[in-house]
Every structure is written in C-alpha cells, then in structure tokens.
XYZ file of C-alpha atoms in Angstrom:
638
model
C 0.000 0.000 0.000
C 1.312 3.597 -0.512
C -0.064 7.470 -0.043
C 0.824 10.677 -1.296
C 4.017 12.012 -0.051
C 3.456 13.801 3.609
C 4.751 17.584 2.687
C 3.654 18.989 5.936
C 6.707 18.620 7.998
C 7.135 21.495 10.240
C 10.682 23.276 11.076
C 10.180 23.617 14.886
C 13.013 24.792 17.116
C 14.305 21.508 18.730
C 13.689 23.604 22.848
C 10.948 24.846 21.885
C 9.510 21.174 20.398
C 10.392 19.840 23.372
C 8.847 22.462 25.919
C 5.601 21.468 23.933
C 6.267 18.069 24.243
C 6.829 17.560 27.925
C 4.034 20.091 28.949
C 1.759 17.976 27.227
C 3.386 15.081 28.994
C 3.850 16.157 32.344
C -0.603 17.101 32.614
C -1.077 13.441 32.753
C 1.932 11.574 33.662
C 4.805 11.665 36.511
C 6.876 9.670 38.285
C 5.636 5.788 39.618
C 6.860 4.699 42.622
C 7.840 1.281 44.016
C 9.240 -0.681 47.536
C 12.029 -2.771 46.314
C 14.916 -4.391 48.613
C 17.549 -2.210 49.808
C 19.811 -5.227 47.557
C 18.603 -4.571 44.950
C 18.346 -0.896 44.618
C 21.342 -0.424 42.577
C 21.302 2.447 40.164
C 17.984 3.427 41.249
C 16.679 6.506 42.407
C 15.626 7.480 46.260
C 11.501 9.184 46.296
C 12.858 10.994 49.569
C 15.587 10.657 52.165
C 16.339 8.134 53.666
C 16.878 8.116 57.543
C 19.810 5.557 59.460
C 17.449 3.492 62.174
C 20.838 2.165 63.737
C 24.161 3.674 64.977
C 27.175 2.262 62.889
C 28.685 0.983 65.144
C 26.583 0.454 67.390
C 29.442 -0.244 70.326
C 32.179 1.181 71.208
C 34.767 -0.769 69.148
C 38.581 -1.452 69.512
C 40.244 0.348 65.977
C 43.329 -1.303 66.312
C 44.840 -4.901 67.680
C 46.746 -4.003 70.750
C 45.539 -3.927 74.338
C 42.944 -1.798 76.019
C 43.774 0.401 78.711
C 42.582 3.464 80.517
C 44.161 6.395 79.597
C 45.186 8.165 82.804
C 46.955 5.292 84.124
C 49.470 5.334 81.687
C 50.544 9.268 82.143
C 54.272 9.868 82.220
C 55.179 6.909 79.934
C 57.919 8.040 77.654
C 61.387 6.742 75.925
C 63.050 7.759 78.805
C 60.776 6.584 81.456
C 59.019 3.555 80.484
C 55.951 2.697 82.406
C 54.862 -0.807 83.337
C 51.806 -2.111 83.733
C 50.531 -5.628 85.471
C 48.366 -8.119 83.516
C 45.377 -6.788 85.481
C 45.693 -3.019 84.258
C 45.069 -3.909 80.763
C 43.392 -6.471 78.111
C 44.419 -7.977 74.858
C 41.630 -6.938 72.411
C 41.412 -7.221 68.748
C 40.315 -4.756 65.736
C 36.875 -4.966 66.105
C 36.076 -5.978 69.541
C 33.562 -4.546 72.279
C 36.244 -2.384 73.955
C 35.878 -3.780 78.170
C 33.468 -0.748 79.969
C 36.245 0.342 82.633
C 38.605 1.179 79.998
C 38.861 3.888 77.002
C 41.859 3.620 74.963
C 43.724 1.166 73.043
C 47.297 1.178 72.548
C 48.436 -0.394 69.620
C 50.178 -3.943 69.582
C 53.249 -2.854 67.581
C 53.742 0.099 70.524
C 54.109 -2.313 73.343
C 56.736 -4.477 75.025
C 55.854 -8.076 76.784
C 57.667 -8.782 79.470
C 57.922 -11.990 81.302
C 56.293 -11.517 84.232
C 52.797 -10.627 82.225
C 53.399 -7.060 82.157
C 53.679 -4.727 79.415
C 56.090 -1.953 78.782
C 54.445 1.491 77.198
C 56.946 4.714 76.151
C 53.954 6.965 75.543
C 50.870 7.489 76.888
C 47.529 6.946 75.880
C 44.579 9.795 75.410
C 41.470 8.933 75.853
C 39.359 7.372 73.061
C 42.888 6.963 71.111
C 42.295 3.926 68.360
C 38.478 3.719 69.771
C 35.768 3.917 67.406
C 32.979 5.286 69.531
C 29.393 4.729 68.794
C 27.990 6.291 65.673
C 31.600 7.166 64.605
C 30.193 5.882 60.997
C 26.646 6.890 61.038
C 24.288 8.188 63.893
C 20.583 6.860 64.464
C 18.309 9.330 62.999
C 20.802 10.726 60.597
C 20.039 11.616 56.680
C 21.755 8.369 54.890
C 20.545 9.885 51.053
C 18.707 12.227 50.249
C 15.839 12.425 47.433
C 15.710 11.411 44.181
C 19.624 10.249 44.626
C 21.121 7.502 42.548
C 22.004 4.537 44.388
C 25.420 3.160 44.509
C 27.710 0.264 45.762
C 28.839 2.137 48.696
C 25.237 3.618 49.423
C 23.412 -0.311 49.726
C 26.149 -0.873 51.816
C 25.651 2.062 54.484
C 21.362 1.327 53.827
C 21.842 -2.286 55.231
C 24.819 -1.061 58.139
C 22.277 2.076 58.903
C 19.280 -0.967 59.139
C 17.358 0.153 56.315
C 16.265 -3.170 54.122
C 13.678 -1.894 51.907
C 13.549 1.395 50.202
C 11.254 3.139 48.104
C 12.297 4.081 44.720
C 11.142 5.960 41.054
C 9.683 3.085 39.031
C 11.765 2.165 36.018
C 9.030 3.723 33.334
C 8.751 0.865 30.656
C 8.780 1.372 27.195
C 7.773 0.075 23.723
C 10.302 0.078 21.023
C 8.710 0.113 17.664
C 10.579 -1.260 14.466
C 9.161 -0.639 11.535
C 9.750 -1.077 7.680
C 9.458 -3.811 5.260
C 12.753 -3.367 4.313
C 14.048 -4.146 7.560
C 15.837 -7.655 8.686
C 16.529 -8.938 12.416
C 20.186 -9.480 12.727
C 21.562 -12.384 11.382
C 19.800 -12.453 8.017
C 21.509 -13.152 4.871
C 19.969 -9.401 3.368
C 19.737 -9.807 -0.069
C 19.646 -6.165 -2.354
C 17.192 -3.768 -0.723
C 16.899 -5.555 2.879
C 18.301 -3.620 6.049
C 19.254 -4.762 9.009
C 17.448 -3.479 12.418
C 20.523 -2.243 14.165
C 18.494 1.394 15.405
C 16.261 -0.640 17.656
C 18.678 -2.609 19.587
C 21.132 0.722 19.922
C 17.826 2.323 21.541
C 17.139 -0.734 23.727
C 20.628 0.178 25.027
C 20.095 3.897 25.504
C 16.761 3.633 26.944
C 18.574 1.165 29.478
C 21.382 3.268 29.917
C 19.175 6.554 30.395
C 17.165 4.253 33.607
C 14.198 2.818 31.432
C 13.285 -1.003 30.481
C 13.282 -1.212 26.613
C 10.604 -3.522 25.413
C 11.277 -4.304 21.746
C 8.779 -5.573 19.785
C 9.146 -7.637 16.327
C 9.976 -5.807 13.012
C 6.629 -4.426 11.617
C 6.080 -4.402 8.135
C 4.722 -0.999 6.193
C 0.952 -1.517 6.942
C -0.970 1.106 8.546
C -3.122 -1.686 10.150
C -0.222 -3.225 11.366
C 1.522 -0.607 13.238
C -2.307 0.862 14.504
C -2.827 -2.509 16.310
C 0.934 -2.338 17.578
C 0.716 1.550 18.828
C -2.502 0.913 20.702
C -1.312 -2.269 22.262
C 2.124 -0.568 22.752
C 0.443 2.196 24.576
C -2.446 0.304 26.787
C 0.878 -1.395 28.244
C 3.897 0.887 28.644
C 4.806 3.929 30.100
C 5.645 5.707 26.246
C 6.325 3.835 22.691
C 9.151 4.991 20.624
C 8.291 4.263 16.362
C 11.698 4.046 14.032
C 11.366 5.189 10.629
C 8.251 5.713 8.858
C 8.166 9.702 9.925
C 9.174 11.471 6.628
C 7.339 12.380 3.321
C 7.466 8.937 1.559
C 5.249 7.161 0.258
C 5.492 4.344 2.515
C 5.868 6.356 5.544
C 2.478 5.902 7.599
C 3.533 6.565 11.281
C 2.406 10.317 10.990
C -1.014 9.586 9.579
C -1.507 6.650 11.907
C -0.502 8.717 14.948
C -3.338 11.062 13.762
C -6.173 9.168 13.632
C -5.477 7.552 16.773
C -3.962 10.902 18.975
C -2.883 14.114 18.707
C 0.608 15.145 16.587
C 2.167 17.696 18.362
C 5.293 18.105 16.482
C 6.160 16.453 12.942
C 9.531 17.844 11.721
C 12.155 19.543 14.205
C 14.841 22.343 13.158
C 17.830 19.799 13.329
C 20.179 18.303 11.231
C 20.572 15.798 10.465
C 17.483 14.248 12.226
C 14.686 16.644 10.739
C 11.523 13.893 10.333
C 10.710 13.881 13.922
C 7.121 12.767 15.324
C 6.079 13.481 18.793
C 2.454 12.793 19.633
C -0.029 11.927 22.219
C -1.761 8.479 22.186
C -4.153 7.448 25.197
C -2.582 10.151 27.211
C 0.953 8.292 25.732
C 3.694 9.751 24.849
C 5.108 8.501 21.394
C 8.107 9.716 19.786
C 8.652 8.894 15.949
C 12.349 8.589 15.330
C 13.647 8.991 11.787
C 15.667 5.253 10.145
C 18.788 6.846 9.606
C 20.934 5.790 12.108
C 22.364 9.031 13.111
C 19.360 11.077 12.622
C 17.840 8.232 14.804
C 20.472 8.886 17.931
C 20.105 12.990 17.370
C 16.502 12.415 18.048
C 16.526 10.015 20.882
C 18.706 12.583 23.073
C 16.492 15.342 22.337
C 13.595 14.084 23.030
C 14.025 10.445 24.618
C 16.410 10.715 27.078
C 14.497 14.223 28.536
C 11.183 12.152 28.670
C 13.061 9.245 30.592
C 14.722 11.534 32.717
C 11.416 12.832 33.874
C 9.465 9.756 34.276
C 12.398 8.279 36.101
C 13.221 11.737 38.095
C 17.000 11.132 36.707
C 19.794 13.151 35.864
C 22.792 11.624 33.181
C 26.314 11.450 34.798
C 29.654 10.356 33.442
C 32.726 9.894 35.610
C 35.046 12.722 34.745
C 38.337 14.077 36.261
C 39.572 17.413 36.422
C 41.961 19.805 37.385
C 41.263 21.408 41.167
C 42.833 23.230 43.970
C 42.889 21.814 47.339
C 41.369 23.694 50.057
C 43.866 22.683 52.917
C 46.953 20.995 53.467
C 47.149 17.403 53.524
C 49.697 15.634 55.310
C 50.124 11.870 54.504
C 52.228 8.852 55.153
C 55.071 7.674 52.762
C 54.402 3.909 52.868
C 51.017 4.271 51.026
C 49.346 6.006 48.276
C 45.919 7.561 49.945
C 43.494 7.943 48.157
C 41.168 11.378 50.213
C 37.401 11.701 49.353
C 36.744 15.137 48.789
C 33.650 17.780 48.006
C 34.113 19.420 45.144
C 32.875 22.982 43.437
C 33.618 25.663 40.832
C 34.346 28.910 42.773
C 34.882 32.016 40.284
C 37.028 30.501 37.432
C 38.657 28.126 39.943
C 37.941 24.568 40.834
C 38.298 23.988 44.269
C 38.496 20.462 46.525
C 37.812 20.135 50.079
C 38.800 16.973 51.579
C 36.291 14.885 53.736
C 37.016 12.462 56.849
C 39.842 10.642 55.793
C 39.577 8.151 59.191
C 38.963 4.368 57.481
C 35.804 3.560 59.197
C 34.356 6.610 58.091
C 32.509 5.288 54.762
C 30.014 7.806 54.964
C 32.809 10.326 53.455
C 32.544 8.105 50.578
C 28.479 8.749 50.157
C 28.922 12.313 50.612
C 31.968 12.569 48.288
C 32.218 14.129 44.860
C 35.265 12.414 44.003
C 38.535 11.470 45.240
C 42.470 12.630 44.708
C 44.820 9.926 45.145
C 48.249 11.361 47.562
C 51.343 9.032 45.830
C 53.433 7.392 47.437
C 56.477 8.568 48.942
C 54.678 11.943 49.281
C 54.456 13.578 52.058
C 51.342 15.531 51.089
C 49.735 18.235 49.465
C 49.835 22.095 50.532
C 46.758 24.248 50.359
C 46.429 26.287 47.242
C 49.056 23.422 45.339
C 46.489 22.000 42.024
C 45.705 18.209 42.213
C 43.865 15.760 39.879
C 40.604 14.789 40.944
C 38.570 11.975 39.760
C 34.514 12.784 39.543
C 31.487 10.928 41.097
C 29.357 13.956 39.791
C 29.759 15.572 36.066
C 31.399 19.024 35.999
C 28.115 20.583 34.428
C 26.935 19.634 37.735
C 29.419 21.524 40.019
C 29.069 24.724 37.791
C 25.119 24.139 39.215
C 26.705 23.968 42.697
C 26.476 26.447 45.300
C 29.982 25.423 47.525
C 28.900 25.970 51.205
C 32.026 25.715 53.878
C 31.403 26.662 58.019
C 28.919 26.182 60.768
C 26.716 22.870 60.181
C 23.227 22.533 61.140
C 21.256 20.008 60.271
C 18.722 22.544 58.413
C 21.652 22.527 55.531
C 21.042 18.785 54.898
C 16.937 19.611 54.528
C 17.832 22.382 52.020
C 20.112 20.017 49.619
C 17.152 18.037 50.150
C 14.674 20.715 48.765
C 17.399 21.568 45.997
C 16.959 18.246 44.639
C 13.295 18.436 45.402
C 12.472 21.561 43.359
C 15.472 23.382 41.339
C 16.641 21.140 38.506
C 20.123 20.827 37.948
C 20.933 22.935 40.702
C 22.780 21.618 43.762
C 24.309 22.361 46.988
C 27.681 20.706 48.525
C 28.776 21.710 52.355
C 31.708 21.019 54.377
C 31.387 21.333 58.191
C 34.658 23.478 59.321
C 33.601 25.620 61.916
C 32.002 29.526 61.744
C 35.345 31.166 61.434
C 37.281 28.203 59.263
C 34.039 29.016 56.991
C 34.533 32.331 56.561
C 38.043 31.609 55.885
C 37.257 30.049 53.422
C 34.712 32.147 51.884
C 37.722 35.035 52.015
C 40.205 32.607 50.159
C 37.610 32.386 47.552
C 37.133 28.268 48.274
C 33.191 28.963 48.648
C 29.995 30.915 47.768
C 28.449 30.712 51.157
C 29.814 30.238 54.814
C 27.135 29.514 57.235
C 28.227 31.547 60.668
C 27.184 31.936 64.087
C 29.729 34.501 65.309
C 28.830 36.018 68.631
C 31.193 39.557 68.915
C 31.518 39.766 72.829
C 31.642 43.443 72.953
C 28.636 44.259 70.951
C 26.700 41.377 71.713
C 25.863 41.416 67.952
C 26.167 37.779 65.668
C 28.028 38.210 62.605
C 28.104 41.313 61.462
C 30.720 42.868 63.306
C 32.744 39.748 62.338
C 32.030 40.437 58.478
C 33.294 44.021 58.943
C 36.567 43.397 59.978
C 37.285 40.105 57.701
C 36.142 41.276 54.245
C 37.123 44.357 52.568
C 35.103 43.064 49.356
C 31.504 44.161 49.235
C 29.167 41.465 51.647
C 25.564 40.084 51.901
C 24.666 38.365 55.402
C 21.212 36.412 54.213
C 19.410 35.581 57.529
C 18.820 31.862 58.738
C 17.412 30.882 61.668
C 17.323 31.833 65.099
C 18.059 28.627 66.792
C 18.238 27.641 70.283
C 21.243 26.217 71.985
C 21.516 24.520 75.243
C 23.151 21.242 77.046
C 21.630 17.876 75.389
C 22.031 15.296 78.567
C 20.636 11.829 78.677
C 17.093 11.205 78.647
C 15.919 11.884 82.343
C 18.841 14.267 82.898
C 20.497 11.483 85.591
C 23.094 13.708 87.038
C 20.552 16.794 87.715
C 22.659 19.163 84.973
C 20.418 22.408 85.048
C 22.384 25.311 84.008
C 25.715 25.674 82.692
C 27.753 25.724 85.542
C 27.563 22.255 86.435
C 29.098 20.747 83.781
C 32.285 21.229 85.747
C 33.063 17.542 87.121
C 31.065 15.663 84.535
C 32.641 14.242 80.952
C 31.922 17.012 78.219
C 32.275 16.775 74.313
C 33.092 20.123 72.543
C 32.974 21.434 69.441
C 35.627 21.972 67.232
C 37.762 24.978 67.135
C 36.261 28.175 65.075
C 32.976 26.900 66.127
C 30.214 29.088 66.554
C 28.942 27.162 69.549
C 32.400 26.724 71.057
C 32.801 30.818 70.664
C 29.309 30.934 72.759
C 30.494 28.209 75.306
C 33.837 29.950 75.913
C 31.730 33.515 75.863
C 29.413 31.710 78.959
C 32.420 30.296 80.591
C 34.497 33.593 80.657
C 31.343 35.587 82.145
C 31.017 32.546 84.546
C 34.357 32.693 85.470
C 35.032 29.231 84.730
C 38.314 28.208 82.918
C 38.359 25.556 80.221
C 40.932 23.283 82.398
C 38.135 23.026 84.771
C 36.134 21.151 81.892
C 36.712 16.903 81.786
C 36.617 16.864 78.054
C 37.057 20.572 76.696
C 39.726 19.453 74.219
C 37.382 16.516 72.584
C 35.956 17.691 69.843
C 33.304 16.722 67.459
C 32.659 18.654 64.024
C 28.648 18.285 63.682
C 25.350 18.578 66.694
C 24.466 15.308 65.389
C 28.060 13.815 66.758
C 28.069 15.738 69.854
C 24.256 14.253 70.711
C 25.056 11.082 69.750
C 28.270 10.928 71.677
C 25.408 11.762 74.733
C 23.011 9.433 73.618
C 25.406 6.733 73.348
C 27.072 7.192 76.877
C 30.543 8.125 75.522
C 29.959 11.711 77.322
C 27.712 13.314 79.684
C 27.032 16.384 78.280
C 27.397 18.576 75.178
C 26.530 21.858 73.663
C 23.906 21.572 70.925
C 21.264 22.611 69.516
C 17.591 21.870 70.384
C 17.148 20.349 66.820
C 20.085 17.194 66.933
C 18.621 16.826 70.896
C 15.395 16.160 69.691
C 16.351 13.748 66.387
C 18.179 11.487 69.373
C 15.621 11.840 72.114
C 17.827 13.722 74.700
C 16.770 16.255 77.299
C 17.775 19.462 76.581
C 18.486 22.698 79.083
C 18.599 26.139 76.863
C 21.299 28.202 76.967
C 20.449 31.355 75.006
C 18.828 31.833 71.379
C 21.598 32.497 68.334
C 21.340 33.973 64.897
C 22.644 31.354 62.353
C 23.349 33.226 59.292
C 24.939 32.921 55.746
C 27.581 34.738 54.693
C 27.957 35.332 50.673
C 30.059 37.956 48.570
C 28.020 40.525 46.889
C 29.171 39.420 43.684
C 27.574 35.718 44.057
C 24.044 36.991 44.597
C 22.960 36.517 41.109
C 24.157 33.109 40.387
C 20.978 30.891 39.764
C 22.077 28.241 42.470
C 22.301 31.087 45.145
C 18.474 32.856 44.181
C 17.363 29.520 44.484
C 18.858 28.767 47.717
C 17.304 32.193 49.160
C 13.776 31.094 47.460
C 14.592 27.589 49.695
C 14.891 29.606 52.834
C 11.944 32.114 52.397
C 9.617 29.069 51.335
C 6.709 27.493 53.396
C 7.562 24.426 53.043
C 11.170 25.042 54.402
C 9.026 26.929 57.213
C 7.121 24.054 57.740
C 10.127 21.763 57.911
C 11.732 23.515 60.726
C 8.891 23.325 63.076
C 8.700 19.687 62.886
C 12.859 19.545 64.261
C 11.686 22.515 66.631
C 13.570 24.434 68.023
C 14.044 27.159 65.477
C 12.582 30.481 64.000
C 11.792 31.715 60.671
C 10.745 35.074 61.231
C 13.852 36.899 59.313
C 14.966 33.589 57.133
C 15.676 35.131 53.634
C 15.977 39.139 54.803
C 18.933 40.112 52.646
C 21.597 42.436 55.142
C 23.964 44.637 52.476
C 26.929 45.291 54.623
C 28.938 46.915 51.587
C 32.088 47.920 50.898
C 34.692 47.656 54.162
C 37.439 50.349 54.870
C-alpha cells in the first residue's frame, strides 16, 4: 500500500519542540513509585531521604589490635621513662572488639613491650578514646543516609543495610515500547539480499533507553501496513509507560507513522529544526507519549537525546552522569604517610574561574565520606602531602556541568543545611548544593580565600553582643551580603531523664563534656558563657574533645561516651535527649556581593523564604523563621 508524499513537515526549534512536548506530557503523567529491597536498589533513584534506624557501630569498638587500657593510668610513659603495667591493668583486644566498659583507649600492639612476668612496657601514653571507634563514629541513628531522588550506589546499599534500612522506596523504572518498523528491515543475522536492512536502530535504543534508567521492550519488526503498526501503537500504549516508532516519519510514500498517529492521537510536532534528524514525530496516544524517530541511524540517535532521554529523565526523576576528572585546587593541606598512596574523598565545586576540593574524613571507618563525596584525589606514594592552594587531579562521582550548578557551602553545620540540599533536589533542577562542616570562622576563611559561595556563621562579637556582622566588617574588605537563617536555640543535650541533675551551665564542671571543634560558633558561645562565669576551660573533663557536627556531639550523649554537650535543640530532639537552653543564636549565611545573582544562590534564598522550608523547621523545633531570607547589604569595608 502507498499514499501521497506527507509535505507537511514542520521546522520547529528543537527547545521549543520539546517544551511542547513535555508540557503535554507532564498534565497526565509523573513519576511511579515502588518498595524494592535495599539489595537490589542499585542504580535506582531514592523518592525521599532516607533516615539511618541504627548507629554504625553500634558499640564502642577497639580500631586497632593491641591492648585496652585506661588512659590516665598510663601518664608519664615516655622513651626515657618507660611505664609498666601488670596483667590486670590492661586487656588484649582485637580490631573490632567490644572495647571492656572500665577502659577507654587502646594502645596499639606494635607500641608495646611483653615482658615476662605478664606485664607490658608502654613509652607513651595513651589519650582517651585513642584507636576507639565510639558509637555512631560511621553513622548516627536518625541521621540523613541519602537524600531524594539520589542515585544509588555500591557504597550507598552498603551504608542502607549497616544504617538498618532493608527496603527502600524508589522511582519506578518507566517501561517502554520500542517500535521497528519497515518492510525493508531484517533482524540481525539475516543473509539481506539487495534492498533488505538490518534493524541495528532498535537494539542501539534498547541500550540507551537502558542506559538513560528505562526497560526497553522491543517488539518484532513491523512491516509498512498502517493496520499493522495501529494494532501495535494501541497495544504498545495500553501497556507501557511511552512507545518509541523508528522510521516511517518522513514524506514517503510508505511512511504511515504520521497519519496513523493522527487518527489515533494528537501530533504535536512532525519535523524539528535539526540536522541531520529533521523527520521527527512526537504525539499523544491514550494520554501516551510517542516519539517517531527517523531510520537513519544518526538522525535516529540525534533524536533520541532530544527528546528520549528528557522524557526518561522525567518519568524516572533522573539526571545523566559520566565519571570525569579534572583539574582542582585543594582547600587545605594534607599531610600523609610515605608507605602508602591515599586515596582522600573530597567535596568538590567551581568557585569564580577556579575549581576547588575540600577533603572529607579521611579516618577508614568513616565510609560515609565516601556517600557524601564528589570524588577522590589519590596522595602518591612517597609523598608527604599536598599544601593548600598546590592543584591536584581529581577523579569525579558527579559531572562538571553539575558543580558549575553547585552552590559550595564551607562553616557552621546545622542540620537545616542537609533539609535544604534536600529541597534543591526536590524543586530546582540541575541545581545543587555541597557543604563542608569546618567551623564559623574556618568558613569564613574560606569564603575570604575564595574556596566557597556561602559560609554559614554563628559569630557572637563579645563586645557588641551582635552575631556576625561585626565579624564580616573586619574580615572582608570586598563588598558582603549576610542572608538571615534561623534563630536557633542552643543549650546542654544530657541523657534522657537528665540522671546527674545538669540544670544550668555551671555544672558541667566535674562531669565528661564533648566540645565542638575549634572556630565553632557554639564553642565561641560556650567559651563567651564560661568567661562571664568565670570558669576556665581546664576546669572542663573533656574541653579538648571535639566533634565537628550537633548530630556527633548528641550522639556521643546518647550513646554514653559523654555526659554532656553543647547543641542545639534540633540534633537533641532527632536522638531523644533532654535538653536545658542556653540562650537563642542567629545562624546566618555569609555570601560575597558578587555571588548573589548566580541561579544556584536565588534559588537557595527562594529555599529559605519558602513554606515548606518553614514548615520543615517546626517539625525539628527548636528554630525560628521570622527573618529567614531578609537580605543584610553590609557593603564595601574600609
């Protein structure tokens, strides 16, 4: 059978073709969801975050063969003054083991002496919680494992199970018909005689569809009958998720798809401003997408990533990445050992013309640096290290069109940061945030180094009373925007029922405190309440142990490892502690002038004057909202 040539091919734009196309799409269709095992989740895509129901690890565990100790009784060991000590001062314990209650170091076995009478010799001494991998050292109860619509890899099934997660729910693979057609066309295989072709287009687009997170479904080779392929659309779209047609879209005489696609839908588009790959079809079919691909191999492929891949990606909620590496300059120095060639997981973003690398936890039972990683740089060896500022190669988890989307956030953490790279992925396309916890002042160091776009601070100047700004005017000479956060509470997170009667600040003299980390905000507050208290720091069991998020601090108090810490109100509540405020604090952002019109930073203030972001932070409590997103021009310093 054959028609008069189609001549009404249209020359649309290729963007604006496929606005048309996916608005048409997206009023009837969307992502599917499904529960799948945690096992078999690779490469697929989170619906929302996912939460850790389990510390990892869940005991405090020895890091090192050796034998386990406690710490003050081996003070004053040295080269030149050994110390013994007697068989029942000490245990044998191995990598891995419960570490014994009364004790809270480990010294390591290579680092001790045997002597005959059962004792041990020591020439340095131990600090406390020295090769001990406290509780939640990996990952803390309550804590965000992945966040939304994230793509799911080795590493991440691997902290799922350890975290206790089993089953997870997931974007539905969308399924879809692949449509052969011509009766010129040949499986594979065939002996083609003069005038045959063989079907290679549909098997390269079962591959892509695969590739881009679909199922391919290819059907058999349909001849050029319009009954034929009618039967095979409808069918095609009663049962999958879209149906992709190959050849068959020009102005031949034996090309039918357009007219078929007609009398059974609607044609949005037939022809697209692209060449080669003109004789494109995309139409509506029992509220269907179908795209019409032209038989010419290339012209076939042109067409698939303009319009296939883009409807896949949306069905699937999925964003294309290839492994990459680049050029980058490292943040800090990194010292290293010359035995072994490290390999340090690091956050990377593109600050000005400059891309910059942060290293992450380097410690090898923290795996959750490898989750949170953008890539890695590998430290030869016999190399002592790298200096801050020197350039490094870095190998890419994440595309580089990604971290030119990516808002590079270095200082105070709060666990509100985590909810808005949540809502980033939620809501802004292609736009992303990455932050490194360093500290308030290490932040803004940062941010005047040019290593970052936005350092979250909590700076408390002790003569005006005033967060932040005063801090701003005497860093920066460049012109600066302080966007408002939260006000956010901050107090002492003790054990549920508060067993040692801790009420105000003053008596956590005499009881075992975890700090902060120097540059802190909250350690700036604690050591602000201390000095108006009168108390010194040496008075303080604990003032040099430091943890670098809440989350670690509460879970250190959760898990027994300390009595008390400085928080705030928000990590207390995600690990069911009690909580005694200490004063309400203004946690801020930070940002050059100059960054205020980047798309990844309007959407990040659109994030923080949002209800739903408003919404979020009353269920943590402990926060207000009332100034989130005012906009503070503190100009040009002298």
């Amino acid at each position: 059978m054959e028609k008069k040539r189609n001549l009404y091919l249209s020359n649309t734009p290729v963007e604006e073709a496929r606005q048309i196309f996916m608005t048409e799409i997206k009023k009837t269709m969307g992502p599917r969801y499904e529960i799948i095992p945690v096992t078999a989740s690779l490469h697929r895509i989170t619906k929302d975050a996912v939460y850790a129901k389990y510390n990892s690890p869940n005991y405090n565990a020895a890091a090192m063969d050796g034998v386990a100790v406690i710490a003050d009784e081996t003070r004053g060991a040295s080269e030149v003054h050994p110390l013994c000590l007697p068989a029942d001062r000490y245990e044998n314990i191995n990598t891995g083991n419960v570490m014994p209650p009364s004790c809270n170091a480990v010294i390591m076995a290579e680092d001790i002496v045997e002597q005959p009478n059962g004792q041990i010799q020591i020439t340095a001494p131990a600090v406390p919680w020295q090769n001990v991998r406290p509780i939640g050292e990996n990952i803390v109860c309550g804590e965000m494992v992945l966040p939304s619509h994230h793509t799911i890899r080795s590493i991440d099934i691997g902290m799922l199970l350890e975290a206790g997660i089993t089953e997870i729910e997931v974007i539905k693979k969308p399924v879809i018909a692949i449509l052969p057609t011509g009766s010129e066309i040949v499986e594979p295989g065939t002996a083609c005689k003069p005038g045959e072709i063989i079907d290679s287009n549909s098997r390269m687009f079962e591959n892509m569809v695969e590739t881009d997170g679909g199922i391919p479904c290819r059907r058999h080779i349909l001849k050029d009958d319009p009954a034929l392929i009618k039967r095979a659309i409808l069918d095609a779209a009663d049962t999958h998720d879209a149906v992709l047609i190959n050849a068959g879209t020009s102005k031949g005489t034996k090309d039918f798809t357009v007219d078929v696609l007609r009398e059974l839908g609607t044609v949005l588009i037939h022809g697209v401003a692209v060449k080669p790959g003109k004789p494109v079809i995309l139409a509506m079919v029992r509220n269907k997408p179908v795209i019409g691909l032209p038989g010419y191999s290339v012209s076939a492929y042109i067409g698939f990533i303009n319009f296939v891949t883009p409807l896949l990606e949306y069905l699937g909620s999925r964003a294309s990445a290839q492994l990459e590496k680049v050029t980058a300059v490292v943040s800090r120095r990194l010292m290293s050992g010359l035995k072994y060639e490290e390999y340090v997981r690091v956050k990377v973003g593109l600050v000005d013309d400059r891309i910059v690398a942060t290293p992450l936890a380097r410690g090898a039972g923290v795996a959750m640096s490898l989750v949170r990683s953008d890539g890695f740089l590998i430290i030869p060896q016999y190399c002592e290290g790298v200096e801050a500022g020197e350039e490094v190669t870095v190998y890419l988890y994440r595309p580089l069109s990604e971290l030119k989307n990516t808002a590079v956030i270095i200082g105070s953490h709060d666990l509100i940061l985590d909810v808005m790279n949540d809502m980033m992925a939620t809501h802004y396309q292609n736009l992303y945030l990455s932050s490194t916890h360093v500290g308030s002042m290490g932040g803004l160091m940062s941010l005047k180094r040019g290593e970052a776009h936005i350092a979250p601070t909590h700076l408390l100047d002790e003569t005006t009373g005033t967060y932040n700004i005063p801090t701003l005017k005497s860093m920066f000479r460049e012109p600066m925007v302080l966007i408002k956060g939260v006000d956010r509470i901050q107090g002492l997170m003790v054990p549920k029922g508060n067993p040692l009667h801790i009420k105000k600040l003053e008596d956590i003299v005499g009881k075992r405190y975890i700090n902060r980390q120097r540059g802190a905000g909250t350690r700036v507050l604690l050591d602000y309440k201390l000095k108006n208290l009168g108390i010194s720091p040496d008075q303080i069991d604990g003032y040099e142990r430091e943890a670098n998020t809440h989350m670690a601090v509460a879970v250190a108090v959760q898990s027994g490892n300390a009595d008390v810490g400085m928080g705030v109100l928000s990590a207390a509540n995600a690990m069911d502690l009690d909580f005694i405020e200490v004063g309400v604090e203004e946690y801020d952002f930070a940002i050059p002038k100059r960054y205020m019109e980047l798309p990844v930073i309007r959407a990040f203030l659109e994030i923080l004057k949002s209800d739903a972001f408003h919404r979020k932070l009353e269920e943590m409590g402990g926060y207000g909202y009332s100034k989130s997103g005012t906009v503070i021009d503190i100009g040009e310093m002298a």
